[in-house]
PDB file of N, CA and C in Angstrom:
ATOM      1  N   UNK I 898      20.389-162.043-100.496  1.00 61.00           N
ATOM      2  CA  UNK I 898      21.297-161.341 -99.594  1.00 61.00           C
ATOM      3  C   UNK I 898      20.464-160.611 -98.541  1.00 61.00           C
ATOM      4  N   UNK I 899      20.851-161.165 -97.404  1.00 74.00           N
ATOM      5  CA  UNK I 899      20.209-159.897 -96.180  1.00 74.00           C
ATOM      6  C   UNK I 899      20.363-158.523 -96.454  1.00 74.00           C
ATOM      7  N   UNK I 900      19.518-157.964 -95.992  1.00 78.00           N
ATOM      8  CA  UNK I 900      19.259-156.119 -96.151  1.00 78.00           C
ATOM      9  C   UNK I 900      20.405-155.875 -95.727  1.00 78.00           C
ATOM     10  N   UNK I 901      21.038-155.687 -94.596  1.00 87.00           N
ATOM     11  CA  UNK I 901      22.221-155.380 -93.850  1.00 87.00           C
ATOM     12  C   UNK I 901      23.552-155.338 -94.654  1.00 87.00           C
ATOM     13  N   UNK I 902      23.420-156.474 -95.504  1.00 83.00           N
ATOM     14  CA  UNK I 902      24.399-156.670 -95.833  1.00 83.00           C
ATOM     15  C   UNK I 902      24.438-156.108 -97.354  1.00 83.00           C
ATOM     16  N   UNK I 903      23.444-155.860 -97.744  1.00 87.00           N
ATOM     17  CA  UNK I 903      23.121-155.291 -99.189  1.00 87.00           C
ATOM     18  C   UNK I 903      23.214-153.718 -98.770  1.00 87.00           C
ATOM     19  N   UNK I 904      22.771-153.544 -97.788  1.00 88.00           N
ATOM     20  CA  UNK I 904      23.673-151.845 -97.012  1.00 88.00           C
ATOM     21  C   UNK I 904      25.213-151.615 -97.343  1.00 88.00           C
ATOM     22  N   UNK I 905      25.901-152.393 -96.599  1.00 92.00           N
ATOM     23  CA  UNK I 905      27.189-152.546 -96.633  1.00 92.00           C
ATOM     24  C   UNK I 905      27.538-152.942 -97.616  1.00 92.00           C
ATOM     25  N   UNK I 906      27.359-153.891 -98.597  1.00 92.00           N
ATOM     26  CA  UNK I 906      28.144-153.545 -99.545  1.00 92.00           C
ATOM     27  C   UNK I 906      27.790-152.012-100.814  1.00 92.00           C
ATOM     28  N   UNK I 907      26.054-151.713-100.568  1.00 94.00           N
ATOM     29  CA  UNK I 907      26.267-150.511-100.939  1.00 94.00           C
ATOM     30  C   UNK I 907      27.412-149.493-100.317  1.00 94.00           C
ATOM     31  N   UNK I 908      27.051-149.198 -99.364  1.00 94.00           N
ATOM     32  CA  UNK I 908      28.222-148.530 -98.569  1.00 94.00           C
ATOM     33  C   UNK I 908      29.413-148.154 -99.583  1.00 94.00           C
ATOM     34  N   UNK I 909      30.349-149.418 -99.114  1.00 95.00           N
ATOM     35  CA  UNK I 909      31.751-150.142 -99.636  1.00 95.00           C
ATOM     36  C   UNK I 909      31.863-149.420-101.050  1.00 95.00           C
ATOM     37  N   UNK I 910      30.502-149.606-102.247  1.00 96.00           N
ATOM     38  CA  UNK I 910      30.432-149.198-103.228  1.00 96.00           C
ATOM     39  C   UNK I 910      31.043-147.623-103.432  1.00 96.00           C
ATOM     40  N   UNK I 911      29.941-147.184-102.846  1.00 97.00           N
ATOM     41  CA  UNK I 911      29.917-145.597-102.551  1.00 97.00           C
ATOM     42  C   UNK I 911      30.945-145.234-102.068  1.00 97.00           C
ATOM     43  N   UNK I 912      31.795-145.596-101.017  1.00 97.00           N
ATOM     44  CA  UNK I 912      33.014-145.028-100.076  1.00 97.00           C
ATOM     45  C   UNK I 912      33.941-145.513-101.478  1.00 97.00           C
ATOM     46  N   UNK I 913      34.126-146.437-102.039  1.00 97.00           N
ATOM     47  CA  UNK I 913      34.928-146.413-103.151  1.00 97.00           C
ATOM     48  C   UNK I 913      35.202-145.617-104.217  1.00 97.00           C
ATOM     49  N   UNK I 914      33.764-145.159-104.934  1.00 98.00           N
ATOM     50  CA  UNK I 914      33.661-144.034-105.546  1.00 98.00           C
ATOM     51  C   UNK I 914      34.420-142.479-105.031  1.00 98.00           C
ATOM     52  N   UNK I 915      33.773-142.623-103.970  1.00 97.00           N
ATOM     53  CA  UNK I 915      34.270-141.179-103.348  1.00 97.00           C
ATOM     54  C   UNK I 915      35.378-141.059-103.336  1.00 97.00           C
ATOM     55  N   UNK I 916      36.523-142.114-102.726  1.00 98.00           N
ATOM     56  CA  UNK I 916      38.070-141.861-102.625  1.00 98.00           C
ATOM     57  C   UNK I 916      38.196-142.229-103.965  1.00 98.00           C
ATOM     58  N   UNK I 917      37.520-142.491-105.497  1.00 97.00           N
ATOM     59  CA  UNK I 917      38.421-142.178-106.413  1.00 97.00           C
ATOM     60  C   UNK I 917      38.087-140.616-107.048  1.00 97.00           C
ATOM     61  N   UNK I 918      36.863-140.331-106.457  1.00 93.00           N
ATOM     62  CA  UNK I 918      36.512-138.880-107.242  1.00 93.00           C
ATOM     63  C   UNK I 918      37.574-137.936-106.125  1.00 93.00           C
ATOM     64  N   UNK I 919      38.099-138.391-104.597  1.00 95.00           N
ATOM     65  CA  UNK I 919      38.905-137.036-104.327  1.00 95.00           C
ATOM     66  C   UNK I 919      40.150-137.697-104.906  1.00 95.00           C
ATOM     67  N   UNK I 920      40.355-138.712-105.329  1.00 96.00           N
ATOM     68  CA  UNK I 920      41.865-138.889-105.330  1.00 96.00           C
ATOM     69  C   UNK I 920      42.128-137.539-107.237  1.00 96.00           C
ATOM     70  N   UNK I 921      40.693-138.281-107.938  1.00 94.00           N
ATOM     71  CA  UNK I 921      40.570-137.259-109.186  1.00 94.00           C
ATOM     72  C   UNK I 921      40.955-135.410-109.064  1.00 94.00           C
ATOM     73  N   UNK I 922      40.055-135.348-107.940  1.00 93.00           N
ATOM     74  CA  UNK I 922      39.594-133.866-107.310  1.00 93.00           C
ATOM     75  C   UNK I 922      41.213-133.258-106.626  1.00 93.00           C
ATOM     76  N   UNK I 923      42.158-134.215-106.571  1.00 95.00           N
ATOM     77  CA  UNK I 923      42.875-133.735-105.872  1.00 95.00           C
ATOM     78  C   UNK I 923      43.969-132.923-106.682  1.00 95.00           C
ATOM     79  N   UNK I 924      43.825-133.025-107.774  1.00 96.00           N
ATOM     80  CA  UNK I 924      44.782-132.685-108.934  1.00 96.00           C
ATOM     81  C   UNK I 924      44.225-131.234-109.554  1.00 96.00           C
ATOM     82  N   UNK I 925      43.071-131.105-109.188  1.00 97.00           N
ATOM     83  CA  UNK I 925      42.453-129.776-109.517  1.00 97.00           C
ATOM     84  C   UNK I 925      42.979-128.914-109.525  1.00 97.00           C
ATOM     85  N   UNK I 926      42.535-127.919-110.070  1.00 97.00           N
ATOM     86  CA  UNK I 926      43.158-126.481-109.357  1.00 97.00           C
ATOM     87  C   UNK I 926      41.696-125.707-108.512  1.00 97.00           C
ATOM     88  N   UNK I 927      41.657-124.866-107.699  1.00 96.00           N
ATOM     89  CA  UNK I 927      40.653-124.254-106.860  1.00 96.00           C
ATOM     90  C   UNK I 927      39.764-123.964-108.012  1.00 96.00           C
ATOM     91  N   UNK I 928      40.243-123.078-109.448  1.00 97.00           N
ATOM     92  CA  UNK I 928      38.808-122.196-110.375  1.00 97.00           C
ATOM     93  C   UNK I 928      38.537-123.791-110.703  1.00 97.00           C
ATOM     94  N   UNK I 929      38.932-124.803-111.245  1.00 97.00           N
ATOM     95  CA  UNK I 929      38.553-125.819-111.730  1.00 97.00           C
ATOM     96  C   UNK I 929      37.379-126.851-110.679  1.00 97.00           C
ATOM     97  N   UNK I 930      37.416-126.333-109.520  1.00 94.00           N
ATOM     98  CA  UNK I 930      36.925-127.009-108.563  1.00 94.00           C
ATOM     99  C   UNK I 930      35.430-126.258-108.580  1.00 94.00           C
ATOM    100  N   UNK I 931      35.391-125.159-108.738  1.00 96.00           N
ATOM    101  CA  UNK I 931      34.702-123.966-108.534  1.00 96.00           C
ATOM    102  C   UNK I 931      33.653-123.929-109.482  1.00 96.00           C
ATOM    103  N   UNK I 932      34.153-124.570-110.866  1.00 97.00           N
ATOM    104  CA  UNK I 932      33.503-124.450-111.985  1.00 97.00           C
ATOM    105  C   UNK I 932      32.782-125.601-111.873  1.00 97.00           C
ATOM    106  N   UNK I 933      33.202-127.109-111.358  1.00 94.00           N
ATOM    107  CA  UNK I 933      32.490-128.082-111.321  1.00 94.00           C
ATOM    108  C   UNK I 933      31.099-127.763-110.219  1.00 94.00           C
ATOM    109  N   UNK I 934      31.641-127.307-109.305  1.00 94.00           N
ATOM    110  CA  UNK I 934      30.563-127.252-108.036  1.00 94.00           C
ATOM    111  C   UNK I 934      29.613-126.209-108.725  1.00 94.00           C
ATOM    112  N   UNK I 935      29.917-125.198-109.488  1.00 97.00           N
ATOM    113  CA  UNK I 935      28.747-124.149-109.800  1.00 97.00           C
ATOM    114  C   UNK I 935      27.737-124.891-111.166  1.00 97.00           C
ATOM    115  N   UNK I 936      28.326-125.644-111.872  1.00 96.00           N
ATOM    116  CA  UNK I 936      27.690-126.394-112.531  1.00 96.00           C
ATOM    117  C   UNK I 936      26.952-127.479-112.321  1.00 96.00           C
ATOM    118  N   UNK I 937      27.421-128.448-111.292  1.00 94.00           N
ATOM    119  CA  UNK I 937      26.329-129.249-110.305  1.00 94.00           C
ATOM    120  C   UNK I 937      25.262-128.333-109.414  1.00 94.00           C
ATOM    121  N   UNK I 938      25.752-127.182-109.085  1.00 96.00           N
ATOM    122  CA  UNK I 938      24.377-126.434-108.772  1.00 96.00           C
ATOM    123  C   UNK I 938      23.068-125.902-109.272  1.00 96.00           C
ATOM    124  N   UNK I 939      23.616-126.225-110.662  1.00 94.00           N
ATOM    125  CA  UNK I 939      22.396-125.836-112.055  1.00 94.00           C
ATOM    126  C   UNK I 939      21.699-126.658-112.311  1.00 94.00           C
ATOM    127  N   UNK I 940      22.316-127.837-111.884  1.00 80.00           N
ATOM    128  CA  UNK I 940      21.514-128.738-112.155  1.00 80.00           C
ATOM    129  C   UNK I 940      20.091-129.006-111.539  1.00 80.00           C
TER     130      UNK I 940
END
């Protein structure tokens, strides 16, 4: 596979992920949001 195209479908990958983690994220509540982000910061 060309580089370019091994970009793009990374891409595609990634942009997929993301709209299912906000579609997840969207059900949150704000402290629940709050608690995830302060815990990825420890990391």
């Amino acid at each position: 596979m060309e580089p370019t195209l091994e970009i793009s479908k990374e891409l595609q990958d990634l942009m997929h992920k993301a709209r299912s983690a906000q579609a997840a994220y969207a059900h949150f509540s704000q402290s629940q949001v709050d608690a995830i982000v302060r815990a990825i910061a420890k990391v």
